[in-house]
Coordinates of C-alpha atoms in Angstrom, one line a residue:
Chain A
X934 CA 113.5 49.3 65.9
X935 CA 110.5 50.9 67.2
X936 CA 107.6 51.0 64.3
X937 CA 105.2 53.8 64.5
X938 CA 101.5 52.5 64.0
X939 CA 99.1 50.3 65.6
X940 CA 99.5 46.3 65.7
X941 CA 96.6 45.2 64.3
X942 CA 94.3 48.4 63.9
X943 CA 93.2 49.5 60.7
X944 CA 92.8 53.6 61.2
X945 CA 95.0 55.5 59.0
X946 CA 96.6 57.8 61.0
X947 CA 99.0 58.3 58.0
X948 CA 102.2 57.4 59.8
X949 CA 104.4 56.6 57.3
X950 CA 106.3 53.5 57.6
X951 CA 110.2 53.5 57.2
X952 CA 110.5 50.1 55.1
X953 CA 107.8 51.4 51.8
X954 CA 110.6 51.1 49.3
X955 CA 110.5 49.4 46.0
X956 CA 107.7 47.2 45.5
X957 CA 105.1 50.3 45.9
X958 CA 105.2 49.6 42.2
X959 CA 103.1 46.8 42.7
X960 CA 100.5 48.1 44.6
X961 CA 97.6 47.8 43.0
X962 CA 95.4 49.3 45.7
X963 CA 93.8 47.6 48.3
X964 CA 89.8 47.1 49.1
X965 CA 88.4 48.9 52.1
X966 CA 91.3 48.5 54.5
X967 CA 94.6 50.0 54.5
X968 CA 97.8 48.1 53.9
X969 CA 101.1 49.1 54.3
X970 CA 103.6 47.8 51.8
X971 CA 106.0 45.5 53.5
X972 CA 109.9 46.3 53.3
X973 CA 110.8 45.1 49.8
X974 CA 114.3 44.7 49.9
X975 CA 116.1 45.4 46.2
X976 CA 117.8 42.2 45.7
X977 CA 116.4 39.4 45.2
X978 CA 118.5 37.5 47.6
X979 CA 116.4 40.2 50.4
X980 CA 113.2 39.5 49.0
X981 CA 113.2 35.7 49.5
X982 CA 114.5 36.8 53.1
X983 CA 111.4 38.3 53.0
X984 CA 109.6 35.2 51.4
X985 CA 111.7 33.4 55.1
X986 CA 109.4 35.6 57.1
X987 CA 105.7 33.5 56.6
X988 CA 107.1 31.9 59.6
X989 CA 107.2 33.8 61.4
X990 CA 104.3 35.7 60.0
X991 CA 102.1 32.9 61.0
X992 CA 102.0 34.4 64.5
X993 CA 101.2 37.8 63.2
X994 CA 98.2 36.6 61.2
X995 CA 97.2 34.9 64.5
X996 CA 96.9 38.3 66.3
X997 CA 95.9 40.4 63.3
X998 CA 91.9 41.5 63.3
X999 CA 89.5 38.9 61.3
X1000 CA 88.7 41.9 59.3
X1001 CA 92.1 41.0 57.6
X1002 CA 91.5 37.3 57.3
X1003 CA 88.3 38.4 55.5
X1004 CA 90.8 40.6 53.3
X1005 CA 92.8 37.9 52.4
X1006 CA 90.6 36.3 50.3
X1007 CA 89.7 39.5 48.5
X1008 CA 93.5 40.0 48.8
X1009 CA 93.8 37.1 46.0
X1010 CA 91.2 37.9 44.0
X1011 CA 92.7 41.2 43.6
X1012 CA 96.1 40.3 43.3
X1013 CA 97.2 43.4 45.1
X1014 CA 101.1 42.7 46.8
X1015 CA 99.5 44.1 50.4
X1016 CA 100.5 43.2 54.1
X1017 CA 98.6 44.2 57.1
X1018 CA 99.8 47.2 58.4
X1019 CA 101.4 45.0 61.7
X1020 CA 104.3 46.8 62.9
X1021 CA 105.2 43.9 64.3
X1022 CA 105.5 41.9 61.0
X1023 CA 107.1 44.8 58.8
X1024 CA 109.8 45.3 61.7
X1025 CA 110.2 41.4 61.4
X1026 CA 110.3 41.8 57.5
X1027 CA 113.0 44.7 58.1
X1028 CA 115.0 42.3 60.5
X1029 CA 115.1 39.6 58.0
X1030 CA 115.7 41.6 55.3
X1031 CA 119.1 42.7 57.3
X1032 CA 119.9 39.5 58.2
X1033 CA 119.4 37.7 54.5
X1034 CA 121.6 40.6 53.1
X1035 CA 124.2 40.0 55.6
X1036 CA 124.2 36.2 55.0
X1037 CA 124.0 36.8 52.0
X1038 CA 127.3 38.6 51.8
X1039 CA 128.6 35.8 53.0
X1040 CA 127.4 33.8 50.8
X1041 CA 126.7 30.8 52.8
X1042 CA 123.0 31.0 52.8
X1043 CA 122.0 31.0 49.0
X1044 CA 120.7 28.0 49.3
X1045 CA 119.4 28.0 52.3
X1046 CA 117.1 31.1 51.2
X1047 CA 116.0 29.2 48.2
X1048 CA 115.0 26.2 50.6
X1049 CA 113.3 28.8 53.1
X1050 CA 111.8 30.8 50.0
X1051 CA 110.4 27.6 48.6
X1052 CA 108.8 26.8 52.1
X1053 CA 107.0 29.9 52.9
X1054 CA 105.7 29.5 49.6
X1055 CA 103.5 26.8 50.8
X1056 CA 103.0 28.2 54.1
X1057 CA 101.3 30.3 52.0
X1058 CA 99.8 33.0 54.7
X1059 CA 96.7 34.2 53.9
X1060 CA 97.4 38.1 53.0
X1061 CA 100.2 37.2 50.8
X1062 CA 98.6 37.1 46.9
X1063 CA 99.8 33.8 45.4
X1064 CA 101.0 35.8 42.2
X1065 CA 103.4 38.0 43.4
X1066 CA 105.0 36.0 45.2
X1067 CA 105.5 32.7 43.0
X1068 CA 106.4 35.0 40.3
X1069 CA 109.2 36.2 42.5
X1070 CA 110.3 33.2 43.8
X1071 CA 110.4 32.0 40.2
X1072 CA 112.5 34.9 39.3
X1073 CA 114.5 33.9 42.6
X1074 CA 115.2 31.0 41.7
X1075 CA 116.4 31.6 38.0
X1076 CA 118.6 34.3 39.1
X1077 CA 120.4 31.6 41.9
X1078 CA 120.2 29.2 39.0
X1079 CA 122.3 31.6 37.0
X1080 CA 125.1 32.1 39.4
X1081 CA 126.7 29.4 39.8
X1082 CA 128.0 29.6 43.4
X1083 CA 125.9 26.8 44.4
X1084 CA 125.2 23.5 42.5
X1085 CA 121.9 22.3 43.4
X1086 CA 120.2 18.9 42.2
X1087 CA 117.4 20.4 40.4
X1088 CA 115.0 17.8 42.0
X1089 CA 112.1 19.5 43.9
X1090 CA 110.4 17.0 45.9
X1091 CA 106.9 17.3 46.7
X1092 CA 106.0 16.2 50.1
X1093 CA 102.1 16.2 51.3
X1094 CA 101.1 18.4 53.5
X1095 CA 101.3 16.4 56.8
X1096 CA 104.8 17.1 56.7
X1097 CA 104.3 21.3 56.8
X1098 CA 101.1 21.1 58.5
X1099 CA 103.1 19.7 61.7
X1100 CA 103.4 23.1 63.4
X1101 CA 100.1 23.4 64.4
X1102 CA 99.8 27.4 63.9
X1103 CA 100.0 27.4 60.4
X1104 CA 96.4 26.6 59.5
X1105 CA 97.1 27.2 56.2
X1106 CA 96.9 23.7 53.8
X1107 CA 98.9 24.0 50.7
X1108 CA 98.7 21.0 48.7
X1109 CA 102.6 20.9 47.4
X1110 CA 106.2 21.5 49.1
X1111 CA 108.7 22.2 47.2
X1112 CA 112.1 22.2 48.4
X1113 CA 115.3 22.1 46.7
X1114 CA 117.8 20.1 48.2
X1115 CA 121.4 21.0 47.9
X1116 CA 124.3 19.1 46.6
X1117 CA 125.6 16.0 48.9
X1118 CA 122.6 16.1 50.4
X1119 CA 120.0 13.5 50.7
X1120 CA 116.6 13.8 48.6
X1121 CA 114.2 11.7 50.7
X1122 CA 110.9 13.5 52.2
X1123 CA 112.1 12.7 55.4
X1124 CA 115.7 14.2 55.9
X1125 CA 114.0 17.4 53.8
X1126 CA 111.0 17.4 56.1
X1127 CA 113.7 17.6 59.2
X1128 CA 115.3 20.0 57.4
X1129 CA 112.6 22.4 56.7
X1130 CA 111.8 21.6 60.3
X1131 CA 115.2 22.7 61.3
X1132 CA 115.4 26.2 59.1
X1133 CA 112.0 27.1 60.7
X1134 CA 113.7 26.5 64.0
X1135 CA 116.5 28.5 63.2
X1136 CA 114.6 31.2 61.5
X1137 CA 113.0 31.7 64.8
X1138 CA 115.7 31.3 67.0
X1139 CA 117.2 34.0 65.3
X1140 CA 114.1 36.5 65.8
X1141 CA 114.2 35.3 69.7
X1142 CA 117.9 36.8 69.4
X1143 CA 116.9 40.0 68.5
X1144 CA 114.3 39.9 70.9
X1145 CA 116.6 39.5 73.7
X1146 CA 118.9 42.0 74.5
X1147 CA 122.8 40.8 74.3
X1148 CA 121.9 37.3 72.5
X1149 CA 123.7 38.4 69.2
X1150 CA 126.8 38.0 70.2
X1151 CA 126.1 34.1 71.6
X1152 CA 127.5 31.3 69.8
X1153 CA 125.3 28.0 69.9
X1154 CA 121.5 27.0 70.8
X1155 CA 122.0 26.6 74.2
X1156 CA 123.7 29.7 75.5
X1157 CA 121.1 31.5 73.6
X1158 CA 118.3 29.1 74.9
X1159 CA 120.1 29.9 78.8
X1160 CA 119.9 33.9 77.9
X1161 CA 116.1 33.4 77.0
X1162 CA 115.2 31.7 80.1
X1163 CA 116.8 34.3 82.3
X1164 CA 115.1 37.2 80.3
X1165 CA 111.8 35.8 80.9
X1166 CA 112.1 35.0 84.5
X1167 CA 113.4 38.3 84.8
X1168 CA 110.5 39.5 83.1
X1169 CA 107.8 37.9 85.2
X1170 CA 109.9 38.7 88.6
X1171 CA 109.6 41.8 87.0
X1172 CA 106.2 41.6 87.1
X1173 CA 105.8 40.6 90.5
X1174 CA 108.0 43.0 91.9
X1175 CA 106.2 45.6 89.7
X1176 CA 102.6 44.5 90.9
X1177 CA 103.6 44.3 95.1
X1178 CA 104.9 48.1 94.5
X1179 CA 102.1 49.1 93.1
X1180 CA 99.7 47.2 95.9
X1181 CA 102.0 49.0 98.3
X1182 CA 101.9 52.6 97.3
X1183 CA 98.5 53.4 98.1
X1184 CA 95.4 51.2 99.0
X1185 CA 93.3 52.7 96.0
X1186 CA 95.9 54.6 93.6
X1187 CA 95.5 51.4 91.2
X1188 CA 92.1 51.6 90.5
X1189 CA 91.7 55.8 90.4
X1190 CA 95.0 55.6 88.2
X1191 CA 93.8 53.2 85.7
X1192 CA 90.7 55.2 84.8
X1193 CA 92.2 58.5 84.6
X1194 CA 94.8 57.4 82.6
X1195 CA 92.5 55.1 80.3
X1196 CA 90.7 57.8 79.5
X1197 CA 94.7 59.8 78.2
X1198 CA 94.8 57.0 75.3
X1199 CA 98.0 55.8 74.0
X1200 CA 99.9 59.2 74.1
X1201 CA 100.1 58.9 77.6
X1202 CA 102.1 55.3 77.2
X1203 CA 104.3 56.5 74.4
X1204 CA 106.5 59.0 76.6
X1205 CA 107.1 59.4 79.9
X1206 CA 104.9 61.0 82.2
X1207 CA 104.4 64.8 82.6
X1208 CA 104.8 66.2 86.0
X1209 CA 101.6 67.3 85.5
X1210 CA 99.8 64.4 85.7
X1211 CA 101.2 63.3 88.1
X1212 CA 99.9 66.2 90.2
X1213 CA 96.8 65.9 88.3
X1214 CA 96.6 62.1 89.7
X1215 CA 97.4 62.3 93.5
X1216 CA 94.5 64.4 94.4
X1217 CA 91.9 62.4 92.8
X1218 CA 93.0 59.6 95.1
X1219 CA 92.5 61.8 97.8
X1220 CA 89.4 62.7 97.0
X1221 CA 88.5 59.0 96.7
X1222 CA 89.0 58.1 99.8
X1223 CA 87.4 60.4 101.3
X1224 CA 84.1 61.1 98.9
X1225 CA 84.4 57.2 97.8
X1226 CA 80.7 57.1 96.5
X1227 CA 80.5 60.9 94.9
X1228 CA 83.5 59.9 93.2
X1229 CA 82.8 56.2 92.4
X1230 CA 79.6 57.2 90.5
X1231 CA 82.1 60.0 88.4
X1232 CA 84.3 57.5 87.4
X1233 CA 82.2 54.6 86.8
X1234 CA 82.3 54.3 83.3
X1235 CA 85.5 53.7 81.9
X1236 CA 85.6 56.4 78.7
X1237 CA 84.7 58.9 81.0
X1238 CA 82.4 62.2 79.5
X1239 CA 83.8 64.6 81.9
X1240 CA 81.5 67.1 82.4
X1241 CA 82.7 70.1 84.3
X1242 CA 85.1 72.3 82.6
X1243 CA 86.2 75.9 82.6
X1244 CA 88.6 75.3 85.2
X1245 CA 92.2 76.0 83.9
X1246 CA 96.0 75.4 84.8
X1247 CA 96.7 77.8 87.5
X1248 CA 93.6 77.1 89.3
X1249 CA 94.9 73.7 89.4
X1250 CA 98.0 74.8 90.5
X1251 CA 96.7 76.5 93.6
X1252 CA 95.0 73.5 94.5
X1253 CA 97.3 70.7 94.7
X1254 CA 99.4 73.3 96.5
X1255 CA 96.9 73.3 99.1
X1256 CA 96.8 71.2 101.7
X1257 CA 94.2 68.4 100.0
X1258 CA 91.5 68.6 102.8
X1259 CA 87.5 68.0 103.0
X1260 CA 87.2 72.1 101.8
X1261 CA 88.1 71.9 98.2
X1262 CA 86.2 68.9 97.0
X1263 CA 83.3 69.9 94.6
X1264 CA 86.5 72.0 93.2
X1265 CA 88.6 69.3 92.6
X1266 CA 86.2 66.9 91.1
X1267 CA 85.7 69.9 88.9
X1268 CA 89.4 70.5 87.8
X1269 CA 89.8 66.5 88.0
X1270 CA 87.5 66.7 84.8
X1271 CA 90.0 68.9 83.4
X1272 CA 92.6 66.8 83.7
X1273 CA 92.4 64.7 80.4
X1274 CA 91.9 67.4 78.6
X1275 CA 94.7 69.7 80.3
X1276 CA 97.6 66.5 79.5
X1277 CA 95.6 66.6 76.0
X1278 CA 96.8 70.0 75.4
X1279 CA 100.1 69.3 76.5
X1280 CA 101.1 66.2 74.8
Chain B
X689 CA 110.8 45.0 68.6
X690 CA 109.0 46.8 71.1
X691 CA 105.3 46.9 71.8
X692 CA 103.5 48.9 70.1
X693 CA 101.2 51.5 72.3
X694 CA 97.6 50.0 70.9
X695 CA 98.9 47.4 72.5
X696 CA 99.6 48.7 75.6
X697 CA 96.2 50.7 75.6
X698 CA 94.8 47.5 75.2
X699 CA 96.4 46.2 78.1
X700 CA 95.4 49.0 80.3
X701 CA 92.4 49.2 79.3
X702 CA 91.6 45.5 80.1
X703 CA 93.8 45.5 82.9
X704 CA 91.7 48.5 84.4
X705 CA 88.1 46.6 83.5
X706 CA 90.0 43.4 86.0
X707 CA 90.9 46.2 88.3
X708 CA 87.4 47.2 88.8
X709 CA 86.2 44.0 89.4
X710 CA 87.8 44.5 92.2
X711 CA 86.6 47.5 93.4
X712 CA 83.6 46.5 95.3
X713 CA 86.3 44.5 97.2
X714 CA 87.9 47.9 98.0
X715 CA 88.3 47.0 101.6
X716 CA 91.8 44.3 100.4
X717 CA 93.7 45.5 103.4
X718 CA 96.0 43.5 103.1
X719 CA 99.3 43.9 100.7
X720 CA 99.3 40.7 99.7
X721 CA 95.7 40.4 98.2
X722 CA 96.3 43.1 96.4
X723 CA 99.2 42.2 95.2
X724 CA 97.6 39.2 94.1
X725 CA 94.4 41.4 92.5
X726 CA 96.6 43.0 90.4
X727 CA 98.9 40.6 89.3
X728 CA 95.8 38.2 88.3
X729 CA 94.3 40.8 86.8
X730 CA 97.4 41.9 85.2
X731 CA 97.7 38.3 83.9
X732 CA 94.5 37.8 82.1
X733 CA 94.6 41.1 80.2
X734 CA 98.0 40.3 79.1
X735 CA 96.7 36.3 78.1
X736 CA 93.1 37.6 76.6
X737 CA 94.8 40.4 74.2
X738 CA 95.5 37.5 72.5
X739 CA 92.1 36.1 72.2
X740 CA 93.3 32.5 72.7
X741 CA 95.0 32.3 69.8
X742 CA 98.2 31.3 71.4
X743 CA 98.9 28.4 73.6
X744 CA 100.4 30.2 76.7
X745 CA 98.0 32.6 76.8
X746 CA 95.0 29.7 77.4
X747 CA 97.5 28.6 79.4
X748 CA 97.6 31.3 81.7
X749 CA 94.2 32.2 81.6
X750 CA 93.7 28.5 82.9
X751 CA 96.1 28.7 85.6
X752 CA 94.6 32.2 87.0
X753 CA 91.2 30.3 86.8
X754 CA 92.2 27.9 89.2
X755 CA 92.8 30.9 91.3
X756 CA 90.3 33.3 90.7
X757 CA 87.2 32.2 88.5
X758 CA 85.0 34.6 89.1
X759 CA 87.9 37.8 87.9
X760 CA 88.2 35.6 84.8
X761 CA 85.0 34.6 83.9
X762 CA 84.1 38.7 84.3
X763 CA 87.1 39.7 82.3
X764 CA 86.6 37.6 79.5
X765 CA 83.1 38.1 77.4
X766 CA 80.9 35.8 76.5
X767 CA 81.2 32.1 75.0
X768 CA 85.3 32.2 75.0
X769 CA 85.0 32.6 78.9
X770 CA 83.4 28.9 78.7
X771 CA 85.8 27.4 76.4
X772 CA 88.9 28.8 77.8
X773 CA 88.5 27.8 81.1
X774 CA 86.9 24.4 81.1
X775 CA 88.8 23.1 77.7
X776 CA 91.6 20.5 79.1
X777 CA 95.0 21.2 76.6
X778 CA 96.4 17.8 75.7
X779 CA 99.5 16.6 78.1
X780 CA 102.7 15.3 76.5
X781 CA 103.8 13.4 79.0
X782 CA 106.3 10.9 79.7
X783 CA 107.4 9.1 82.8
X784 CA 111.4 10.3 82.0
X785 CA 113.1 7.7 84.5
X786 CA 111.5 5.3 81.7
X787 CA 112.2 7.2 78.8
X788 CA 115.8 7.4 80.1
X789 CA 116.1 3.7 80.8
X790 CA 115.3 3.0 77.2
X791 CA 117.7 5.3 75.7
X792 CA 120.5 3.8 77.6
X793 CA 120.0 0.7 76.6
X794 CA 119.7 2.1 72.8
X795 CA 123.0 3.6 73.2
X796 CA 124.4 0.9 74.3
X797 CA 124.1 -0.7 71.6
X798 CA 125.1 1.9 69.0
X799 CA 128.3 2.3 67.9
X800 CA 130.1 6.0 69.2
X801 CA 132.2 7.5 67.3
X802 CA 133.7 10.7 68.7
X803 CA 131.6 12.9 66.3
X804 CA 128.9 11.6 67.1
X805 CA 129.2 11.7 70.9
X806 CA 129.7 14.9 70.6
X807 CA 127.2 15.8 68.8
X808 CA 124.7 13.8 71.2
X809 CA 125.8 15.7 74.4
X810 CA 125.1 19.0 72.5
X811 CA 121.9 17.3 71.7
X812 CA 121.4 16.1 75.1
X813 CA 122.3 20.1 76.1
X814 CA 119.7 21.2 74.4
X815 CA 116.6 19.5 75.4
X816 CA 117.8 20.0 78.4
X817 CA 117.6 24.0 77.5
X818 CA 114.3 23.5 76.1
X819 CA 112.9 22.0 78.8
X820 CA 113.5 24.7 81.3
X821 CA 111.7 26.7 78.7
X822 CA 108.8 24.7 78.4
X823 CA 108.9 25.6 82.7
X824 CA 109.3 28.6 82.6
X825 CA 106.8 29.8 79.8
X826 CA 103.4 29.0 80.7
X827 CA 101.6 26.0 78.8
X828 CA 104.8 24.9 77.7
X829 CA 104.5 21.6 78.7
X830 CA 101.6 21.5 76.1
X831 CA 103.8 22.4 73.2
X832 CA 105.2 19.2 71.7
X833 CA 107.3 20.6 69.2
X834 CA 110.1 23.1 68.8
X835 CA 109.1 25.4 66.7
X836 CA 105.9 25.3 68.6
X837 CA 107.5 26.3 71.4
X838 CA 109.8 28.6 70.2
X839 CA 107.0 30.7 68.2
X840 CA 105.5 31.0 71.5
X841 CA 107.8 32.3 73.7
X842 CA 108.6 35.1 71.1
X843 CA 105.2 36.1 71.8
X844 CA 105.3 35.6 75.5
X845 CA 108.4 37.5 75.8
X846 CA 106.7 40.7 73.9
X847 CA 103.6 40.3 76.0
X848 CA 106.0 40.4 78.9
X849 CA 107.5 43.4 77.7
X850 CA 104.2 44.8 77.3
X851 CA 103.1 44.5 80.5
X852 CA 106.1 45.2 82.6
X853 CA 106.3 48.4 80.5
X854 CA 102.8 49.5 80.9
X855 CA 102.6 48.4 85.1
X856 CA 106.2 50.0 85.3
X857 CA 104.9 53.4 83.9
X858 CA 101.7 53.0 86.0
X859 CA 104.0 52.4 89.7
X860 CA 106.6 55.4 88.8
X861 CA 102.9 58.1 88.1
X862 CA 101.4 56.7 91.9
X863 CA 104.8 56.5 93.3
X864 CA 105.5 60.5 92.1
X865 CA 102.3 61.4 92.9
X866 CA 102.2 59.5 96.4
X867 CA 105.5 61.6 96.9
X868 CA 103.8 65.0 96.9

């Protein structure tokens, strides 16, 4: 799934996100920033899938700005049911959501999401209000107390924090953990601490599966563990292999490459490539090496100001038709300075 | 999930500001240096998008020190430059011919029931599994638990994706245009 919107930025560029579904209710409004409402899922059995995701959440609040830890305690006092608007995290939420239904469906899991749901609870991450989301587990847990597929010792054991504070990114400290431990199983904080240890591992496990193309369909840790270790040394040979072509095409195509195309912005890296640019690019390099200071002193600064303009397409057109020689230089530099805004106009 | 594009704006962009530490340089003849500019590079705008919140991405930043302190220390701004490069992550290590000894001499003792022999050798796979990770993602040997570990190599593997997307992009443009 490929979310629109920015991981961690806070512009409102008013893409909508797919996932906005029913608890839009709750939104109360947020404070200066923009928040996206997570992917509520209409069961409940989804929304403590979605209570499984602090997790895995931890490592999104990790990346996300400090404006939004600075949210998060306005965030409580407000009470507003708000996420940040991390792509990554609502495509996580979306992910889990799918998977709790499916297990659910199954049936297997009930308990399992109660055991998560009362986990996360004390992972508490920071942008998710304390309300909402104890009164929901609360009206989780009467609805799975209601059906009576699963018999559960109604025993909730409260373990300090050392126990949940042993994953080291969670840097939240929640004074009390309340699991719920299932029938035949055994009650002391130890076996529930490796068992809360265990879900989390799972829990991620299962977002490494979706991460890595063809793991779904592996049975067992260690085939899955095998696939992951072979996507990411094929990833950084990837890498390598990536960086020797690029040292290889040209002597100085890196360096004029990256500024121009620093200067296109992200639509540039959403799509592929138009031919134009491509064009556009080549005889800037030209010119590089052959007017290395005149053009070194154009490009110095990164968000470049071009300043020529009033060049346009078929001019350009003529000239990389050309052969690229000493003649046409003060021309190119000028119709280089078109170039952003030439690829502007056609993306 | 896929990267999202601030993301690989961000990478450019800080990818670009290693690149032109380089510049002055501009006479790397060589292939192999600059395969090795850009790579580093490559590899400390991927590790500081993360600001040093994650273990591998210290890590990293650490290990392209070793190679190239000046690129770093330029790349990265300010007081975090210090930190990054000079903090020492703690080592979980342990001599494993010992450790092994030890358990052997455990197991000898215990009783085996097929179940539970079983269920050992799956155990036994699956260190095994988890070590090679801990190889191959950088830092790993730092992580001393699981989850740990496993919450970090989700975001490796998306960094990864992020910049083998963005340098792929970046080699088919000067390859097309160095075709003309």
């Amino acid at each position: 799934m490929d979310l629109s919107g920015r991981f961690g930025a806070r512009s409102g560029d008013g893409v909508p996100f797919r996932e906005a579904t029913a608890l839009e209710s709750l939104h109360l409004g947020g404070g200066g920033e923009e928040f996206r409402q997570m992917v509520p899922p209409e069961n409940a059995g989804g929304f403590t899938a979605l209570l499984e995701l602090p997790p895995t959440q931890a490592v999104e609040l990790l990346h996300s700005s400090s404006s939004s830890a600075s949210q998060a305690t306005t965030l409580h006092s407000l009470g507003t049911l708000s996420f940040p608007s991390n792509p990554l995290l609502m495509e996580r939420a979306s992910r889990f959501s799918v998977i709790a239904t499916e297990n659910q469906q199954n049936g297997n899991v009930s308990g399992e999401t109660t055991t998560t749901s009362s986990v996360p609870s004390n992972e508490h991450i920071k942008t998710e209000p304390a309300e909402t989301e104890t009164c929901d587990q609360a009206a989780v847990e009467k609805q799975s107390n209601r059906c009576g597929k699963r018999k559960e010792l109604d025993k909730k054991v409260k373990s300090s924090t050392k126990k949940k504070s042993k994953s080291s990114e969670e840097n939240e400290k929640l004074p009390y953990v309340h699991v719920r431990a299932r029938r035949g199983q055994a009650t002391d904080s130890h076996s529930l601490a490796e068992r809360a240890r265990r879900e989390k591992i799972n829990a991620r496990m299962k977002l490494l599966q979706e991460l890595v193309p063809g793991c779904d369909k592996i049975q067992g840790t260690a085939l899955v563990l095998d696939e992951i270790i072979n996507h990411v040394q094929s990833l950084q040979r990837q890498v390598e292999m990536l960086s020797m072509r690029l040292a290889s095409v040209n002597p100085r195509i890196d360096f004029n490459l990256d500024t121009i195309l620093a200067s296109e912005n992200g639509s540039l890296m959403d799509g592929s490539f138009s031919g134009a640019t491509m064009q556009l690019a080549w005889p800037l390099q030209v010119m590089e090496t052959e007017q290395s200071y005149h053009h070194r002193q154009l490009q110095q600064p990164p968000s470049q100001q071009w300043p020529f303009d009033g060049l346009n397409q078929p001019v350009w057109g003529r000239e990389e038709n050309q052969d690229h020689g000493n003649d046409h230089n003060n021309l190119m530099v000028g119709s280089a300075s078109l170039h952003p805004n030439q690829v502007k106009m056609e993306l | 999930m896929q990267p999202t594009s601030s993301m690989k704006e961000e990478f450019l962009k800080k990818w670009q500001m290693g690149l032109q530490i380089y510049r002055p340089l501009i006479d790397n003849t060589s292939v192999s240096e600059r395969r090795k500019a850009i790579k580093l590079s490559a590899d400390v705008a991927m590790a500081s998008l993360r600001k040093g919140t994650t273990c591998w991405s210290r890590a990293l930043i650490q290990k392209t020190a070793t190679e190239d302190n000046f690129l770093v220390r330029q790349m990265l701004s300010g007081i975090k430059a210090e930190t990054l490069i000079n903090k020492k992550l703690p080592k979980v290590m342990c001599h494993r011919k010992i450790v092994r000894r030890s358990k052997m001499i455990l197991r000898r003792r215990q009783s085996r029931s097929a179940i539970e022999e079983v269920a050992a050798k799956a155990r036994k796979l699956i260190k095994k599994k988890t070590q090679g990770l801990r190889n191959v993602v950088p830092g790993g040997e730092f992580m001393s638990n699981d989850v740990l570990l496993i919450q970090e190599t989700l975001d490796y593997i998306v960094s990864l994706q992020t910049q083998v997307n963005v340098m792929r992009s970046i080699v088919d443009a000067a390859e097309a245009g160095s075709e003309r």
